[in-house]
């Protein structure tokens, strides 16, 4: 009885670790570099189309990968 409990707890722990590991790795590369700099027109177009973006310290513009199709439709 004790062995079955230990095996089931170990299996549950392994599954939990794998799921969280997969989620962590899956979110590591959510943005791609769109341009080296961002103009005010680009920022306004991104905002008006509700596209998730970020501007890094070096001034480069990064777009969320899930919004890639929106960017292709509005901003290229």
C-alpha angles and dihedrals in degrees: 000000000000092000092054091051093049092047093049092047091048091049091049091049091050092050092049092050092048093049094049091044091052092048092049094050092043093058097046097092106036098137134056129199110260101176143344092246138017124229121206089246091056092049092049091049091050092048094047091051093046094240117163111234141155134202115218126215092265090058096252119144118231126191127202110252092229089061094052094109092049089053091050090052099046113019113034 
